[in-house]
XYZ file of C-alpha atoms in Angstrom:
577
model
C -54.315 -28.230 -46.067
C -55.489 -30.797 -48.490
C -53.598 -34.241 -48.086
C -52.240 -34.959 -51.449
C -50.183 -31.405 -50.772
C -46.342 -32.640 -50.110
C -45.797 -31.422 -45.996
C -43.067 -28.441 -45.594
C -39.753 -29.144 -44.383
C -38.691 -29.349 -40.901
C -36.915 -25.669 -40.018
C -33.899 -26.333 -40.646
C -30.992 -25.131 -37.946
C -29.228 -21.744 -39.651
C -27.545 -20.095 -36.413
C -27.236 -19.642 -32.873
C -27.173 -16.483 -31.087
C -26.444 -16.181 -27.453
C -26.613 -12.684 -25.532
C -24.794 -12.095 -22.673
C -26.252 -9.676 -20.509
C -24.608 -7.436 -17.854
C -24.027 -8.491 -14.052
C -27.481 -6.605 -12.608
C -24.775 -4.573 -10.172
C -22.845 -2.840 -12.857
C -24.890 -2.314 -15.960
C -22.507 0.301 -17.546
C -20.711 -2.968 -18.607
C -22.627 -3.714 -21.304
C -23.775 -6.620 -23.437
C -21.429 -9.397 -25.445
C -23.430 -10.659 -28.637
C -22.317 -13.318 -29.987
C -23.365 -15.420 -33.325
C -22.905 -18.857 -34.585
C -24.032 -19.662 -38.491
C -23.806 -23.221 -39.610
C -24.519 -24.418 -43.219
C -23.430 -26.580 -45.232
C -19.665 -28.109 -45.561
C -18.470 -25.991 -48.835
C -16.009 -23.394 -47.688
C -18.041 -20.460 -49.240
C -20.626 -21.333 -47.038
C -19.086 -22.000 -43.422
C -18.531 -18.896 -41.161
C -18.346 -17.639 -37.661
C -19.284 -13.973 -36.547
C -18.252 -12.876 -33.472
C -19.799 -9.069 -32.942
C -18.853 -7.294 -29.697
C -20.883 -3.932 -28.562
C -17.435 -1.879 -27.633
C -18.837 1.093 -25.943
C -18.246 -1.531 -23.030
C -16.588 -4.758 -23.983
C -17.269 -7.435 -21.352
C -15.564 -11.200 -21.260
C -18.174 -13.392 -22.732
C -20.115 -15.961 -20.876
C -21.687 -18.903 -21.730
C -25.850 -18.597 -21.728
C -28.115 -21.830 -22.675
C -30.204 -20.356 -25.851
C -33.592 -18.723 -25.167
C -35.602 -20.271 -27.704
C -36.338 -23.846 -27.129
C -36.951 -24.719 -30.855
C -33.309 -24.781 -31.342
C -32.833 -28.282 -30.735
C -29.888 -30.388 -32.186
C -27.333 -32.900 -32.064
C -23.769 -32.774 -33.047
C -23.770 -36.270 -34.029
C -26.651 -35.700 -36.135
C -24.396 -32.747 -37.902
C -21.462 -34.776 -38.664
C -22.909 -38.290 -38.275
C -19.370 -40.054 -39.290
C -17.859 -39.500 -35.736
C -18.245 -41.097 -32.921
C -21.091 -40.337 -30.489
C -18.467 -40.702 -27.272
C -15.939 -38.458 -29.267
C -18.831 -36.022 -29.393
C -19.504 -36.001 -26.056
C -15.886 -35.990 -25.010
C -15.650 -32.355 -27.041
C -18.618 -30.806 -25.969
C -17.637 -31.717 -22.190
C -14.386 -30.624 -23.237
C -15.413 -26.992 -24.578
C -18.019 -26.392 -21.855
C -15.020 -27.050 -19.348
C -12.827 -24.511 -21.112
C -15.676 -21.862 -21.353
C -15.671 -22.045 -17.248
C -12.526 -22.170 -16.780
C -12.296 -18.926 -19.061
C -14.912 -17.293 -17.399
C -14.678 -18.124 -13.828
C -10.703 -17.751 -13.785
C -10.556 -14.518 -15.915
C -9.304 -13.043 -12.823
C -8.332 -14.757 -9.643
C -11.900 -15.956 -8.799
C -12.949 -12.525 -9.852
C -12.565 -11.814 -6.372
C -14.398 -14.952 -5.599
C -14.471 -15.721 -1.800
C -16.506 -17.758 0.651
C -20.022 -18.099 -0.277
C -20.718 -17.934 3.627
C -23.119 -15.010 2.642
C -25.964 -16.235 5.667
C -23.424 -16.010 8.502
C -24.126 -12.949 10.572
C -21.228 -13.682 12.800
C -18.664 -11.895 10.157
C -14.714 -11.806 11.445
C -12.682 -9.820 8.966
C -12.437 -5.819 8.391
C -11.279 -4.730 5.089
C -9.581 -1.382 4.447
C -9.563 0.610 1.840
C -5.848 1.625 0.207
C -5.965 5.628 -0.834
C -2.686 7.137 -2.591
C -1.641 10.649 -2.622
C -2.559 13.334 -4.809
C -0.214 15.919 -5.561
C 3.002 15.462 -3.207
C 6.261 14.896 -4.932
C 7.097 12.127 -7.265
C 9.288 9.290 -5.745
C 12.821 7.959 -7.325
C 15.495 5.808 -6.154
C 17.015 8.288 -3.410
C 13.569 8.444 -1.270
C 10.875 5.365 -2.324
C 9.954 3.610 0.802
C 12.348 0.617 2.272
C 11.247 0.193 5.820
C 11.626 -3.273 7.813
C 11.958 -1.233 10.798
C 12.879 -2.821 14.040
C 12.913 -1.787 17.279
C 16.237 0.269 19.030
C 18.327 0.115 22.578
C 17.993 3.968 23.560
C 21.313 2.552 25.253
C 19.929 3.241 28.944
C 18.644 6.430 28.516
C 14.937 7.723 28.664
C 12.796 9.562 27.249
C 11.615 10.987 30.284
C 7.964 12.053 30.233
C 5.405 14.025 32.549
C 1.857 14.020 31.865
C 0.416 17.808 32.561
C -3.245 18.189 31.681
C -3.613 14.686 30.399
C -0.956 15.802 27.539
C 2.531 14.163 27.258
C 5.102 16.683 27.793
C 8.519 14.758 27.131
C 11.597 15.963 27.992
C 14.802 14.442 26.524
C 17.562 14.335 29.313
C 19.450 12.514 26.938
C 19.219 11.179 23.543
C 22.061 9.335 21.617
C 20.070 9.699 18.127
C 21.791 10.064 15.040
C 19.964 12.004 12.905
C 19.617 11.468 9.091
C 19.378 13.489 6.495
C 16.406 13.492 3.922
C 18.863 12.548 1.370
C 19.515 9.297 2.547
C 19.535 6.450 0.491
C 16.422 4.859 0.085
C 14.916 2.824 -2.065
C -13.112 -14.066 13.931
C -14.824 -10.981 11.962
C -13.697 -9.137 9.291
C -13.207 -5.873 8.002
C -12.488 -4.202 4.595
C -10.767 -0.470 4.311
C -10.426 0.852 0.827
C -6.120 1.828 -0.154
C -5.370 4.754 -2.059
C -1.735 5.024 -3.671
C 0.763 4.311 -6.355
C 4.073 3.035 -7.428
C 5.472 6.216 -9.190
C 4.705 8.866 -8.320
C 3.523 8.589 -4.991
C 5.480 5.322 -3.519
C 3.775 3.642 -1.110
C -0.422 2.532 -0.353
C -2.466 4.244 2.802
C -5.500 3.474 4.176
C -7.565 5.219 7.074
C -8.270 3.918 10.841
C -10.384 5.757 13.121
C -9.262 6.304 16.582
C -10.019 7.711 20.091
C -12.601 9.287 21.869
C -13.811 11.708 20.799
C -13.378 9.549 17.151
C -10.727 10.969 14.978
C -9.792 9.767 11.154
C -5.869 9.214 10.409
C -4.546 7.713 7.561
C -1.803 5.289 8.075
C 0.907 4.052 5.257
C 0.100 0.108 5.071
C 3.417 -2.226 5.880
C 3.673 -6.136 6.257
C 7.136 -5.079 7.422
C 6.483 -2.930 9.956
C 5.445 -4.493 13.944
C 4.365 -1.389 15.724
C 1.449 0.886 14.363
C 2.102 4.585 15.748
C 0.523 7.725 14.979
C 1.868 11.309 15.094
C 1.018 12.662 17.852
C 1.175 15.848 19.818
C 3.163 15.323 23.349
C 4.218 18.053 22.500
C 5.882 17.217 18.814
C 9.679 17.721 18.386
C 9.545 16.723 14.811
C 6.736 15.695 12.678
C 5.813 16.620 9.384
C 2.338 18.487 8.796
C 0.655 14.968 8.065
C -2.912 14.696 6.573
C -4.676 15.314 10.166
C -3.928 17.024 13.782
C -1.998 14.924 15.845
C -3.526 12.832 18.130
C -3.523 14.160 21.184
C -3.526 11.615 24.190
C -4.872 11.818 27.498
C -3.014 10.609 31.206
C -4.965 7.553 30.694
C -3.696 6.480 27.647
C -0.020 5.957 28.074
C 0.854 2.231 28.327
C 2.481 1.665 31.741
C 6.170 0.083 31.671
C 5.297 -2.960 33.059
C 2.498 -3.960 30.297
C 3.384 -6.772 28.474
C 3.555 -5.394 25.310
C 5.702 -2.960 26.462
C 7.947 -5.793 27.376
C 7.495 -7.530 24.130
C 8.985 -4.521 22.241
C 11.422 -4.495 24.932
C 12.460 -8.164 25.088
C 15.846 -7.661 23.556
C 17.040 -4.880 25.835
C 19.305 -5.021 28.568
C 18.231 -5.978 32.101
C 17.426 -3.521 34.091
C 16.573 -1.146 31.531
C 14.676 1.742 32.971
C 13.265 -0.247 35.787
C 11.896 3.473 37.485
C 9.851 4.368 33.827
C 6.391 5.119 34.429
C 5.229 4.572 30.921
C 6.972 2.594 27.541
C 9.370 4.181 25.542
C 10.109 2.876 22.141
C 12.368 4.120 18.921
C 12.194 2.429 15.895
C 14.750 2.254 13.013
C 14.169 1.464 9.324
C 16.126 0.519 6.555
C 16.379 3.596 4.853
C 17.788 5.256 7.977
C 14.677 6.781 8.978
C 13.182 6.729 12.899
C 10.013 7.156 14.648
C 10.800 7.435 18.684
C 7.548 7.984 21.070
C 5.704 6.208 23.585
C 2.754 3.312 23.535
C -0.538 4.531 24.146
C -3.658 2.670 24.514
C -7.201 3.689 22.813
C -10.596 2.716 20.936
C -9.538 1.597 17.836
C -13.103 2.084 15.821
C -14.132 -1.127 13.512
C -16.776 -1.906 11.501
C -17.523 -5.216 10.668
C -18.606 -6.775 7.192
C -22.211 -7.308 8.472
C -21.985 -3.359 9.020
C -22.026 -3.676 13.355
C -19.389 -1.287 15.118
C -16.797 -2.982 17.285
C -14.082 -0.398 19.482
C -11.615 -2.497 20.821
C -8.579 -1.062 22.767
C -5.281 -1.375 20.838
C -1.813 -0.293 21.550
C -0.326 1.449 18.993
C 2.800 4.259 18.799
C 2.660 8.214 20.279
C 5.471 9.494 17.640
C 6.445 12.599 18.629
C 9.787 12.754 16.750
C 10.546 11.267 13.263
C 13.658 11.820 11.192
C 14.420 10.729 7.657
C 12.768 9.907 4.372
C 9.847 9.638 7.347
C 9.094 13.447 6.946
C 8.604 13.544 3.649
C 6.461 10.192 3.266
C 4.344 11.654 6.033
C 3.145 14.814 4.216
C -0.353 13.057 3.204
C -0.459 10.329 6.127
C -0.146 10.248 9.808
C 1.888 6.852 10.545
C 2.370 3.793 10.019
C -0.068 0.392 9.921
C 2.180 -2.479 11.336
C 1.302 -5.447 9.955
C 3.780 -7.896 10.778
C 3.467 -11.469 12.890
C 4.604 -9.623 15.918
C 2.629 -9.870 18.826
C 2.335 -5.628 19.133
C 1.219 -5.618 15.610
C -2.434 -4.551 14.916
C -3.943 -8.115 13.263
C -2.014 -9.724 16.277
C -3.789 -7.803 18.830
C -7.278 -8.271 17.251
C -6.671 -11.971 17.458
C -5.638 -11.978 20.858
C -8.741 -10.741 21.761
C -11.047 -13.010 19.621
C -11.982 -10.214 17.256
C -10.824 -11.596 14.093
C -8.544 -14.755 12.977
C -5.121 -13.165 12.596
C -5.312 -13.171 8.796
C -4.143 -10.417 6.778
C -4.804 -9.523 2.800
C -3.906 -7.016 0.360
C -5.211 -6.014 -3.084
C -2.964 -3.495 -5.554
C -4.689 -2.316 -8.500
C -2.521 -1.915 -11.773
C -5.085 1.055 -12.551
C -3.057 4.176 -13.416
C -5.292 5.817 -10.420
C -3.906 3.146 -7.934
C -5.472 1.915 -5.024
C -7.037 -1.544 -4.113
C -8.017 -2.495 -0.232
C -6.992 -4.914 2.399
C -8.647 -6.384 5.225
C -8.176 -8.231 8.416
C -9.605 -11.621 9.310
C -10.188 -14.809 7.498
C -13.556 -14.429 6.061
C -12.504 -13.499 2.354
C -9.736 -15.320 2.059
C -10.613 -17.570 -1.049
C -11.483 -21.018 -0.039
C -9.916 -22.079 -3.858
C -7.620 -20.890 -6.203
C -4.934 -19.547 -4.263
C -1.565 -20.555 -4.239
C -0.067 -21.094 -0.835
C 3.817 -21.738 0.222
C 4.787 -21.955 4.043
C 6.027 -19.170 6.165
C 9.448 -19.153 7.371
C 9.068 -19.638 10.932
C 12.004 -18.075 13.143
C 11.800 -16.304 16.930
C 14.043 -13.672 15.334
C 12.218 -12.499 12.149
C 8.589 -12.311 12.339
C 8.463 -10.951 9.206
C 6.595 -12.371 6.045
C 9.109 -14.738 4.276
C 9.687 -17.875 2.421
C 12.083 -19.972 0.776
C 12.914 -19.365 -3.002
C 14.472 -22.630 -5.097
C 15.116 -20.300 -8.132
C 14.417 -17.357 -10.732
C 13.569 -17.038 -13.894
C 13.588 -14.285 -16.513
C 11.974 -16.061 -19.191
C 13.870 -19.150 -19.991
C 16.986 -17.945 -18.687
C 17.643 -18.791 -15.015
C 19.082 -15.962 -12.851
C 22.031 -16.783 -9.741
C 20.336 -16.390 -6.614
C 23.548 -15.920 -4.853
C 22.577 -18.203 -1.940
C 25.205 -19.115 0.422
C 25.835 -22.801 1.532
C 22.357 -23.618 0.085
C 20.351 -23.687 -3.357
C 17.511 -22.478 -1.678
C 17.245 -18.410 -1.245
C 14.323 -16.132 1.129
C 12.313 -14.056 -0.193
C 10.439 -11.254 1.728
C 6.521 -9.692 1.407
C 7.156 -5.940 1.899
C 4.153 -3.529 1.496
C 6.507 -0.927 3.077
C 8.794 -1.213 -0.320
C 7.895 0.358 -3.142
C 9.929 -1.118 -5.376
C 11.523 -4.822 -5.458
C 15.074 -5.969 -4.259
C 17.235 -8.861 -6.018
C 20.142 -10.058 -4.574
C 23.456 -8.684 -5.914
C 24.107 -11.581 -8.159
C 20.304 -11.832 -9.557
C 20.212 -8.450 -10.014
C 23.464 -8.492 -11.923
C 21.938 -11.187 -14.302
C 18.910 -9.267 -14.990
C 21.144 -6.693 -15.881
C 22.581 -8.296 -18.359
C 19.976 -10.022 -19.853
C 18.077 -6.721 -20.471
C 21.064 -6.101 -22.909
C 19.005 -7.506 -25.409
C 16.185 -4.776 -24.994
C 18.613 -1.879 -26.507
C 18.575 -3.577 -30.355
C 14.435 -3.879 -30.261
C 14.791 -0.048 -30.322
C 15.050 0.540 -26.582
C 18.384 3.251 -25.603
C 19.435 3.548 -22.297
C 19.125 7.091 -20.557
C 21.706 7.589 -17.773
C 20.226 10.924 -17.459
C 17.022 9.930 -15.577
C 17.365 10.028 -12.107
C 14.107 8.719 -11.249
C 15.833 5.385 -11.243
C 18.916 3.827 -11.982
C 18.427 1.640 -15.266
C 15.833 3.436 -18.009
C 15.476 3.539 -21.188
C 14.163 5.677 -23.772
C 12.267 4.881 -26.703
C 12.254 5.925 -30.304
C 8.122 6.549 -30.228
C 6.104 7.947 -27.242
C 5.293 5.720 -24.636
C 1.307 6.216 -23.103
C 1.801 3.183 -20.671
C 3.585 -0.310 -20.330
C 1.498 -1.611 -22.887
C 3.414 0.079 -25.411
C 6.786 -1.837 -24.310
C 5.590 -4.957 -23.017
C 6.774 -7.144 -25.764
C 10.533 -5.706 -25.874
C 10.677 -7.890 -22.113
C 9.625 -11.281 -20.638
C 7.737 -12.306 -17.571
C 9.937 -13.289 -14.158
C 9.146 -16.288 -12.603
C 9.528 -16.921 -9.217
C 9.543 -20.618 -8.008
C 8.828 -20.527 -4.030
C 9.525 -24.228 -2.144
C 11.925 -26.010 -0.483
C 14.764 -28.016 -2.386
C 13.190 -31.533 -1.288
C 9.803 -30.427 -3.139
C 9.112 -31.920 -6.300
C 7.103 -29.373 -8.039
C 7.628 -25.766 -7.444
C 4.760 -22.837 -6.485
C 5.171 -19.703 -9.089
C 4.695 -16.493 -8.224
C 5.049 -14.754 -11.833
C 5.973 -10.804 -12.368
C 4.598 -9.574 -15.959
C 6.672 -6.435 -17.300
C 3.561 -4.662 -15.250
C 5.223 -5.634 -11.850
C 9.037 -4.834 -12.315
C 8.487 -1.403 -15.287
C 7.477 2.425 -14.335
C 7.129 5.148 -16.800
C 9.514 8.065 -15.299
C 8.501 12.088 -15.702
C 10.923 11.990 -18.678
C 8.161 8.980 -20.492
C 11.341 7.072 -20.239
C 10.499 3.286 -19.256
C 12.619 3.008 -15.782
C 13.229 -0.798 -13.824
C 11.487 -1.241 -10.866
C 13.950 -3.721 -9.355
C 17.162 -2.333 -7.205
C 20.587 -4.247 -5.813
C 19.295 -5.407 -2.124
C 22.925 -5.020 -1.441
C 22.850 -1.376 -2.014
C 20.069 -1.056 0.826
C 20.611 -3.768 3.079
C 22.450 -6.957 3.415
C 21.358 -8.139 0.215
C 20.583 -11.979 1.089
C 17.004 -11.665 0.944
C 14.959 -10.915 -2.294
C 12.275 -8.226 -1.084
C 8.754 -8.385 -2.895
C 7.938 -4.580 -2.934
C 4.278 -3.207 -4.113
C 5.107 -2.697 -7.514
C 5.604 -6.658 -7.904
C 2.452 -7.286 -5.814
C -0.205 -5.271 -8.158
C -3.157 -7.522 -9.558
C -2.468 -10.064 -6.933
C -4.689 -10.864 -4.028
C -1.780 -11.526 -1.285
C -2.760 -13.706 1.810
C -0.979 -13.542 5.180
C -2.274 -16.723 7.060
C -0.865 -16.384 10.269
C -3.150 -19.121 11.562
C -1.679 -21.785 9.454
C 1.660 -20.363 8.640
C 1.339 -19.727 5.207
C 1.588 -16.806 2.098
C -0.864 -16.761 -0.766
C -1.846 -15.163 -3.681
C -4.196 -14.985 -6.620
C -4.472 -12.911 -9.656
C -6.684 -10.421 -9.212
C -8.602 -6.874 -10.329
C -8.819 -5.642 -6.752
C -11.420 -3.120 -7.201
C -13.875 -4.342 -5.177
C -13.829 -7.684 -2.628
C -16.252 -10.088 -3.063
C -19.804 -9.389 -2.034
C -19.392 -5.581 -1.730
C -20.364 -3.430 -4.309
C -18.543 -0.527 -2.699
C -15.982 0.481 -0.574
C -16.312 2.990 1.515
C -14.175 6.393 1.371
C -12.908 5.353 -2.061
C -14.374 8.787 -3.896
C -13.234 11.338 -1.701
């Protein structure tokens, strides 16, 4: 190049492109392009593109450019500002792209990064719902809260002949229900299956006994006792997704056990002082009962580092069940009791060093349902979760908290507390749906009014439940509806705290779509069900949240959430078949 020849101009800075590329576990997802032109300052000439592949659209992420030519300054851009106002902006818009893609979703299931630590202490379950049994309304969805009964001095007397239970009932003051009644330190993961509508209620699997047998139990936070079908003979159990367990003479929990005396604690002295094993009936909400005895067996575990653990656990013998039981039982076996009670599964586990007794739940809002739960404290989120106290009472060791108020929208709803502002509010996997109290429920009521002039008529004809409406176009899913309601806010604390924890319910959590494609709400009069005092959290209000049950440090969290997979597993096991 001869030297008189005037020297080309620096390249000049036209664009930036940055590619995000898919997570290497899950390619299918795709690749976010995204491009930046900057030119001069006429208005012709300034643009932004923004071009999204949308076979699979994926949140974009922020990548550092590739090519290392493409180096500028801001401040050499606009060189009129400020150099700190500069930096304030770009520290300001790298903060927001984080935030955006980090809290997308709760932590995108984000959990302890304690990868390295072989000695794992949490099992996680996967939830399964039921394919093809009949669709759930009003009359049967799931209520439980069951306690335990006085079989008013009179046993269930039992002889064991060929290591089988063979009970016979000298005399049983039971008062059967009809079907129709009203109802509304390591860790492991198991996969859920189930739905709100049309199934009603989330099961998962456990694998128990010896030989090992698979039995899939319906997952409740309001339940103490975990009890299986079982064949002693059975006097009334519905066909269930397995045989019935079958236990041997070994098995049955002798009277005197302490657990037997824990379920037992509020019975008169004396009572049955000659039994040779532990009775038990339990009543629920809706009126249904499970009565039985406690056996003992190998409960089968796998841990999250994949090693096999088989403690003994007691759990229920149910050999007679009446009520909305028999028809909730025609794809499961029992019941998972996952209450603070010292019978309850997670309580047992941690009374033998096992796990930590921490218990968590994840409810997809996929049409296809499902999610997974797990016991121990290893992914529990070490940030991002919001945590309020547990109630803490000899009497109710159920999963509850105080409630200062309730919003839908802007417009504050009567909690109907008595001699107090503050209200409870209750965690109930074994609900499908979610109970107000009488005079919050009322409000909602009427401020859903308004719904009916955005083109929204109410159907008294749909049974499925009893407020729906139907709409003047066809409605595919809540999507469609979503902006004819508002969001319900929850504010959990006591009245001394300054600043409230939310728990906020998007027209996702509180609307179903009925058989009719009528939009139906998911949220009943407690009074109608039980005392109505309490405001019960049912599954349909705790979809897309990652739900926390530290009974370690008393307390109840949550986090928004996909819940298809926990952190650090790609898979879950069982979750295709």
């Amino acid at each position: 190049m001869d030297s008189d020849e005037s020297p080309s101009p620096p390249p000049q800075l036209t664009g930036v492109v940055i590619i995000t590329l898919p997570p290497p576990n899950n390619p299918s997802l795709g690749k976010t392009i995204t491009a930046y032109t900057l030119t001069d300052n006429s208005p012709q000439s300034q643009q932004t593109r923004h071009r999204q592949q949308q076979e699979h659209p994926l949140p974009p992420q922020l990548h550092p450019p590739q090519n290392s030519q493409f180096n500028f300054s801001l401040p050499m851009l606009f060189p009129g500002l400020p150099r700190k106002l500069f930096l304030f902006l770009a520290i300001s818009i790298f903060a927001l792209i984080l935030y955006g893609s980090v809290f997308s979703y709760t932590l995108q299931d984000r959990y302890k990064s304690n990868n390295d630590d072989e000695n794992k202490e949490s099992f996680v379950f996967p939830l399964y719902h039921k394919f093809g049994i009949r669709e759930v309304s009003q009359r049967d969805a799931e209520f439980k809260l069951g306690r335990f009964v006085d079989l008013d001095g009179e046993s269930v007397v039992a002889s064991v002949n060929d290591g089988i239970i063979r009970p016979h009932k000298s005399k049983i003051n039971k008062k059967l229900v009809s079907s129709n009644a009203v109802a509304v330190d390591s860790s492991s993961i198991f996969p859920l299956r189930g739905n709100i509508y049309p199934d009603g209620l989330y099961f998962t699997y456990m694998i128990v006994g010896n030989p090992p047998r698979p039995y899939y139990l319906d997952m409740d936070t309001g339940s103490d006792l975990t009890w299986i079908q079982c064949d002693a003979p059975c006097s009334s159990c519905a066909k269930g997704a397995n045989p019935l367990y079958k236990p041997r003479m070994g098995n049955i929990l002798p009277y005197k056990d302490s657990l037997c005396m824990e379920i037992q604690r509020n019975h008169k002295p004396g009572y049955c002082e000659t039994c040779q094993q532990c009775d038990y009936e339990i009543e629920y909400a809706d009126h249904s009962s499970s009565m039985g005895v406690l056996a003992r067996d190998e409960l089968h575990l796998t841990i999250e580092n994949g090693s096999l653990t088989k403690p003994n656990v007691v759990f229920g013998c149910a050999y007679d069940q009446q009520g909305l039981l028999l028809n909730t039982l025609v794809k499961t076996d029992g019941i998972l009791g996952l209450s603070r009670a010292k019978v309850s599964l997670p309580s047992q586990l941690a009374s033998q060093g096992i796990i930590k007794n921490v218990v968590g739940h994840c409810l997809t809002t996929n049409a296809g349902g499902g999610g997974y739960m797990f016991l121990g404290h290893d992914l529990v989120p070490s940030w991002g979760m919001a945590w309020v106290p547990m109630l803490d009472s000899p009497f109710m060791e159920l999963y509850h908290t105080e409630i200062l108020k309730i919003n839908y929208g802007s417009s504050p709803l009567n909690l109907g507390a008595r001699n107090s502002q503050v209200g409870w509010a209750l965690f109930d996997t074994g609900s499908s749906y979610t109970y107000f109290t009488k005079q919050a429920y009322s409000e909602l009521i009427a401020s859903l009014k308004e719904v009916s002039s955005d083109g929204l008529v109410l159907d008294a004809s749909d049974p499925t439940l009893p407020v729906c409406w139907r709409a003047k176009f066809p409605i595919r899913s809540i999507v469609d509806v979503k902006q004819f309601f508002k969001t319900l806010t929850l504010h959990f604390g006591s009245k001394w705290q300054i600043v409230s924890t939310k728990f906020h319910i998007s027209p996702e959590g509180y609307l179903v779509i009925s058989k009719k494609g009528n939009i139906c709400l998911g949220i009943l009069d407690g009074s109608e069900v039980h005392n109505g005092s309490t405001i019960i959290l049912g599954d349909i209000s705790l979809r897309g949240q990652l739900v926390v049950y530290d009974n370690v440090n008393k307390r109840i969290g949550w986090a928004k959430s996909h819940c298809m997979n926990p952190g650090r597993f790609k898979s879950l096991p069982f979750l295709e078949g």
